[in-house]
mmCIF file of C-alpha atoms in Angstrom:
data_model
loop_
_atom_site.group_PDB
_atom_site.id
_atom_site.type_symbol
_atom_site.label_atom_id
_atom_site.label_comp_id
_atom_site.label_asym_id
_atom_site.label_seq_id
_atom_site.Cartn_x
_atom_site.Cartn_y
_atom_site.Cartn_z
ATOM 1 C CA UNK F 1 0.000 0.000 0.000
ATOM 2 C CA UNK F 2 1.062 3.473 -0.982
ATOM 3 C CA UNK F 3 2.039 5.744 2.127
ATOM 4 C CA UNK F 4 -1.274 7.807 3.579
ATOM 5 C CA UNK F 5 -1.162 10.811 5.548
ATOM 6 C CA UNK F 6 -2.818 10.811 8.908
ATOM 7 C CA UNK F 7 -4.247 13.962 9.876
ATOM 8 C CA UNK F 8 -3.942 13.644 13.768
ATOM 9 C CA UNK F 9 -1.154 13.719 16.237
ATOM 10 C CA UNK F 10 -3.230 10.838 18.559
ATOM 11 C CA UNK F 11 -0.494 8.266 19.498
ATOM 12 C CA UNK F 12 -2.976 6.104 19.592
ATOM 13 C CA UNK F 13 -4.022 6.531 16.000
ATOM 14 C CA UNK F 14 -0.356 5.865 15.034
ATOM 15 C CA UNK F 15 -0.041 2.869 17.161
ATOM 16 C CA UNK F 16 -3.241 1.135 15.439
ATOM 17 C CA UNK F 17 -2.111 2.219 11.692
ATOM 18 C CA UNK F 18 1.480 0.703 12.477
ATOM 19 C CA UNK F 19 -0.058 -2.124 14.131
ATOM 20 C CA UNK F 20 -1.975 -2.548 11.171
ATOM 21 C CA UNK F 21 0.976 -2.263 8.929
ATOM 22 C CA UNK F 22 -0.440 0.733 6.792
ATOM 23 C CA UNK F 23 2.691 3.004 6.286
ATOM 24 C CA UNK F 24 1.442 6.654 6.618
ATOM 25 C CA UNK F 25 3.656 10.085 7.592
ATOM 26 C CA UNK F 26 1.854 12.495 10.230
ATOM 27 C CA UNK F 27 0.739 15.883 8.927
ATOM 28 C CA UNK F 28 -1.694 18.293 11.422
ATOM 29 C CA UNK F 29 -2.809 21.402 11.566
ATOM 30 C CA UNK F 30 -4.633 23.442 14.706
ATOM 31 C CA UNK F 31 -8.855 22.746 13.420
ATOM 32 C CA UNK F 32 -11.155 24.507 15.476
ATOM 33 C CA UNK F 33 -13.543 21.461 17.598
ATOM 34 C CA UNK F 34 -16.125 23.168 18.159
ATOM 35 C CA UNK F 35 -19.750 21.603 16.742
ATOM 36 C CA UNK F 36 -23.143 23.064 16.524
ATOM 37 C CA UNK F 37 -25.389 21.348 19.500
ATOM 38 C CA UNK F 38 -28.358 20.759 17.358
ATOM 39 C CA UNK F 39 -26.275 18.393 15.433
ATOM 40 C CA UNK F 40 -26.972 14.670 15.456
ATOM 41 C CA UNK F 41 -24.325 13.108 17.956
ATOM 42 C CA UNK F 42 -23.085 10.387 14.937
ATOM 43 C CA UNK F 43 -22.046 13.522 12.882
ATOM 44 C CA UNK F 44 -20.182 15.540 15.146
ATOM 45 C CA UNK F 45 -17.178 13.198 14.790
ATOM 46 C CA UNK F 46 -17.194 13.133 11.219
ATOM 47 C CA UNK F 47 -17.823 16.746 11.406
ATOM 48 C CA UNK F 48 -14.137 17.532 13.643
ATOM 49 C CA UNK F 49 -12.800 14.898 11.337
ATOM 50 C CA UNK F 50 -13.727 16.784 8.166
ATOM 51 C CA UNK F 51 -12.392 19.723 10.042
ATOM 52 C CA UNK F 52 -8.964 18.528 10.466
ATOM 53 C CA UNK F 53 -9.249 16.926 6.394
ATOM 54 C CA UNK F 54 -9.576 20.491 5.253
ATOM 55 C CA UNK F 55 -7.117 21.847 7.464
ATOM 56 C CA UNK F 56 -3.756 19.932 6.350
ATOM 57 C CA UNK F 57 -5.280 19.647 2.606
ATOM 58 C CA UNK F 58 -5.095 23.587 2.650
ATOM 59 C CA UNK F 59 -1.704 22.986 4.725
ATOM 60 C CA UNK F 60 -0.006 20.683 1.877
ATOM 61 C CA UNK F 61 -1.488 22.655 -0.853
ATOM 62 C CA UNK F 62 0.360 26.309 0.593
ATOM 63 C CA UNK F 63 3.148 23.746 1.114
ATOM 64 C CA UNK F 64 3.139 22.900 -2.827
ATOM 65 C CA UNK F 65 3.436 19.375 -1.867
ATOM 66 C CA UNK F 66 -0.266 18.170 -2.114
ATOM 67 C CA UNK F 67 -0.318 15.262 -4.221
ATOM 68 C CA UNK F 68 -4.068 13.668 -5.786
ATOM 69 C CA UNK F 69 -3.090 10.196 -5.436
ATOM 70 C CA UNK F 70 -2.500 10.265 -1.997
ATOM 71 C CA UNK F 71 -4.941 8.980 0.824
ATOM 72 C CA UNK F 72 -5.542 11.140 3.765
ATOM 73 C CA UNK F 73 -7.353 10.205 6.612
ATOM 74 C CA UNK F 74 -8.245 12.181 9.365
ATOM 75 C CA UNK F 75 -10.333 11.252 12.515
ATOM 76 C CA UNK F 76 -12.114 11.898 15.893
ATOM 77 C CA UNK F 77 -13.431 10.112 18.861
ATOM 78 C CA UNK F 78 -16.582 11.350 21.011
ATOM 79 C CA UNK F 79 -17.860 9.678 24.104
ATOM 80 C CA UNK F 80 -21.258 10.007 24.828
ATOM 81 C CA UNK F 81 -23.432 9.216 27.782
ATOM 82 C CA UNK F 82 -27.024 9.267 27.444
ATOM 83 C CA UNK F 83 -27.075 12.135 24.676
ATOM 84 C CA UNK F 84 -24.552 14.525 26.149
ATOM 85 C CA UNK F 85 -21.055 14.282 24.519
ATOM 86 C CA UNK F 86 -18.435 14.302 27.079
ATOM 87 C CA UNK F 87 -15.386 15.756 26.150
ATOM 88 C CA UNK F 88 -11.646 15.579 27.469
ATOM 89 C CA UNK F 89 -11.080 16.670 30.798
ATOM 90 C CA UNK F 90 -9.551 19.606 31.311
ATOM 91 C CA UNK F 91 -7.887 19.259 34.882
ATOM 92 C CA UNK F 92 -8.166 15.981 37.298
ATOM 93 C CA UNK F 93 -10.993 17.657 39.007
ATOM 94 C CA UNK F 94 -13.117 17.389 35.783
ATOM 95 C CA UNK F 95 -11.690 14.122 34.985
ATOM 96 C CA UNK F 96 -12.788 12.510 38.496
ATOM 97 C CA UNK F 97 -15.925 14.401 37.910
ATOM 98 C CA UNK F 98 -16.372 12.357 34.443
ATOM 99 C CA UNK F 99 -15.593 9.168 35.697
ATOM 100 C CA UNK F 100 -17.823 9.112 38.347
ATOM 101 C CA UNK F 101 -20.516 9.888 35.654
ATOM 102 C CA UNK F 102 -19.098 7.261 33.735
ATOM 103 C CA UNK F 103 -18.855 4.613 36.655
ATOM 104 C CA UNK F 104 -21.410 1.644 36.524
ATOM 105 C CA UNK F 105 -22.935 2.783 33.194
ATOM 106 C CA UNK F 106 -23.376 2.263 29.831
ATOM 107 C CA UNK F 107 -21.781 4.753 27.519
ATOM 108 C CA UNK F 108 -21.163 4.883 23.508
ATOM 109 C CA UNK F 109 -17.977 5.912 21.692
ATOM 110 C CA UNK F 110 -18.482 7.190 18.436
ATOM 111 C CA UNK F 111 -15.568 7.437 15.985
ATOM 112 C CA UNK F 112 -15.988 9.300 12.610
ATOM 113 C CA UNK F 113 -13.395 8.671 9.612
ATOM 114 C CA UNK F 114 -12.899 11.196 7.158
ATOM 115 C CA UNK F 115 -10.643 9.166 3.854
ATOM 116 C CA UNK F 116 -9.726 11.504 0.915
ATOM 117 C CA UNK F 117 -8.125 11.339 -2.117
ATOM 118 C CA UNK F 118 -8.081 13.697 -4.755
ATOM 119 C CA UNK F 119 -12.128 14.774 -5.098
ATOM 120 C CA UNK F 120 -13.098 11.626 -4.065
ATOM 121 C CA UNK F 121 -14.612 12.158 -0.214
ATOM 122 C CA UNK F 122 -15.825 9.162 2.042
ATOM 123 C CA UNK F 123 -16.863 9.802 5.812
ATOM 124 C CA UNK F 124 -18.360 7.181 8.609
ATOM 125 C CA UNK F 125 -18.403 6.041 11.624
ATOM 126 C CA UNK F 126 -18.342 3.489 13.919
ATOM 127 C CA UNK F 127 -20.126 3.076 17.413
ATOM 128 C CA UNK F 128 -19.018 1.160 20.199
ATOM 129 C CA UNK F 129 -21.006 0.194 23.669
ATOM 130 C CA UNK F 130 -19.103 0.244 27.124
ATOM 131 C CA UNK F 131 -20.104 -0.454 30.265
ATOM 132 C CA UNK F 132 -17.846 0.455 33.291
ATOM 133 C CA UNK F 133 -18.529 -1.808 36.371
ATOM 134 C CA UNK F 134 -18.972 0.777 39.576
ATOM 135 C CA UNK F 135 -16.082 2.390 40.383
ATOM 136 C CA UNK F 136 -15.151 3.137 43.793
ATOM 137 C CA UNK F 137 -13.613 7.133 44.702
ATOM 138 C CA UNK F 138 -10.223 5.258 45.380
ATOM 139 C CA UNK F 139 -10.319 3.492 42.221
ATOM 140 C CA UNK F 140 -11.086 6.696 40.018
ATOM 141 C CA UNK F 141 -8.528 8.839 41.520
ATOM 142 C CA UNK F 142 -5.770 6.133 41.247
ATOM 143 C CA UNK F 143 -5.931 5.839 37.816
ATOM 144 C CA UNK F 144 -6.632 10.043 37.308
ATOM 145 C CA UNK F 145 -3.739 10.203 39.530
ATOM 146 C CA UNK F 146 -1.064 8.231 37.916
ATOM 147 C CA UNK F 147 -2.648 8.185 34.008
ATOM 148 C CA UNK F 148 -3.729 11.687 33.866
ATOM 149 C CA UNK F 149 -6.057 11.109 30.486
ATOM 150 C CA UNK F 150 -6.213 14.472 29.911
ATOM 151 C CA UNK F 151 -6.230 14.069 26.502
ATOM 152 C CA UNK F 152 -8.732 11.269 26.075
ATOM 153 C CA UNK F 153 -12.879 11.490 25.277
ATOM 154 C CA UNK F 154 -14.383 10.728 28.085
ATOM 155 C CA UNK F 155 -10.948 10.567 30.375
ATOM 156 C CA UNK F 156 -9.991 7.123 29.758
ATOM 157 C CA UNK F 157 -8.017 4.904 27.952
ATOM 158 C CA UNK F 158 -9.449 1.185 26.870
ATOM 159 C CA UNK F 159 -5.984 -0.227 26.954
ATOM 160 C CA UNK F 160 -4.720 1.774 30.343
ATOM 161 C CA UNK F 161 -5.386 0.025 34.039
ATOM 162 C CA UNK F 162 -8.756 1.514 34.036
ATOM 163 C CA UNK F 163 -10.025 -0.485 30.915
ATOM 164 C CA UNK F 164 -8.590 -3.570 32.381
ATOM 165 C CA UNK F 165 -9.910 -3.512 35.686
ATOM 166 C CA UNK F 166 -13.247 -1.184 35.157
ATOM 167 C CA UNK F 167 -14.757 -2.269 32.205
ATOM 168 C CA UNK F 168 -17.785 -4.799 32.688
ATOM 169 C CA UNK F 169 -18.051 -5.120 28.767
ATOM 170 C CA UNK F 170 -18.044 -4.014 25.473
ATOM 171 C CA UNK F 171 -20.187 -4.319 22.379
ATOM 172 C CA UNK F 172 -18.510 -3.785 18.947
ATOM 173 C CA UNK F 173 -15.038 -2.753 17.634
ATOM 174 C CA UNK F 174 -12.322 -2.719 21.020
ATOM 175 C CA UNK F 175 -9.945 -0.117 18.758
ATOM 176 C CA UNK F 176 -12.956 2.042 17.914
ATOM 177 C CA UNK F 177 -12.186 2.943 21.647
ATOM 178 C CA UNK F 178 -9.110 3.315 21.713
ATOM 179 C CA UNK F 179 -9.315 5.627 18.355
ATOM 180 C CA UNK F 180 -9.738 4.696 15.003
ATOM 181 C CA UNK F 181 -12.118 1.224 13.916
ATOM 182 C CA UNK F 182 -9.011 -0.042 12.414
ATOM 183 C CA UNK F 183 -10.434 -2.469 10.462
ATOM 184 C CA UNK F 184 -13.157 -0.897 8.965
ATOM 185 C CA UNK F 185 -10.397 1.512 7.773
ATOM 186 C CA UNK F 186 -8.437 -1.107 6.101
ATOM 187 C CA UNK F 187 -11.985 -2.251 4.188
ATOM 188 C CA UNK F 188 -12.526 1.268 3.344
ATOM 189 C CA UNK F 189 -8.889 1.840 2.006
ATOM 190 C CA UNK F 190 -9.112 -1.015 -0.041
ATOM 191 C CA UNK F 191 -12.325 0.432 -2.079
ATOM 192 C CA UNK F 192 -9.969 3.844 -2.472
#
């Protein structure tokens, strides 16, 4: 497969396209987040996504180096609970705060894809169901305390001490969670 260019700095996102064996070089650009909150919770994803697409395509082309033929992919990762989207945390306070919201509950994680090339556009996404077991105070401030997901959705990480010890069970794609539905990517890619 012919390099891609992923449009996010997540090191998660990196981990799952190596693990994956796509080769791909990292290209971002600062996108505005923010979403409209009439829109449907599936789109606002794909929406950030999109935003970040547009965003290093207008970066490479000022660069002179935007090439047709190449793939880029760009994506985000909302949690949701019940139909609020909960963002990342932005100090342990809020992050205990979400957890505790999070703790013995059922919660989605919606992941929209943005894949490009050239004109050609295609966007989806891919929902996953989690439910935390109850969480004690002592559990949720360990794993603040010495993870500090500051820069997760939803102030967790699937693969960290938390997933492994809190999570009662899961319903769909496990690396939808921790970023990207890797292998409804690699389905996608092939039809590019």
């Amino acid at each position: 497969m012919k390099e891609i260019i992923l449009a996010s700095q997540s090191p998660r996102r990196k981990q799952l396209l190596e693990w994956a064996e796509i080769p791909f070089k990292v290209v971002v650009q600062s996108t505005d987040e923010s979403f409209s909150m009439d829109m449907p919770v599936e789109q606002i994803p794909i929406h950030i996504a999109t935003q970040k697409a547009i965003a290093v395509t207008g970066y490479l082309k000022q660069q002179q180096i935007y090439d047709p033929e190449q793939i880029l992919l760009a994506a985000d990762t909302i949690v949701v609970l019940g139909d609020e989207v909960i963002n990342k945390p932005a100090d342990r306070q809020e992050a205990i705060a979400i957890l505790s919201r999070l703790s013995g509950r059922d919660h989605r994680v919606i992941t929209g894809v943005v894949l490009q090339k050239g004109a050609k556009e295609h966007t989806f996404s891919v929902t996953t169901h989690v439910q935390f077991h109850p969480l004690s105070a002592e559990q949720i401030a360990f794993y603040v305390d010495k993870y500090q997901p500051y820069d997760k959705a939803g102030a967790y990480a699937i693969q960290e001490w938390i997933g492994v010890t809190g999570i009662a069970s899961i319903t769909g794609d496990f690396y939808n969670v921790m970023g990207l539905p890797v292998s409804t990517v690699v389905q996608e890619l092939k039809k590019l």
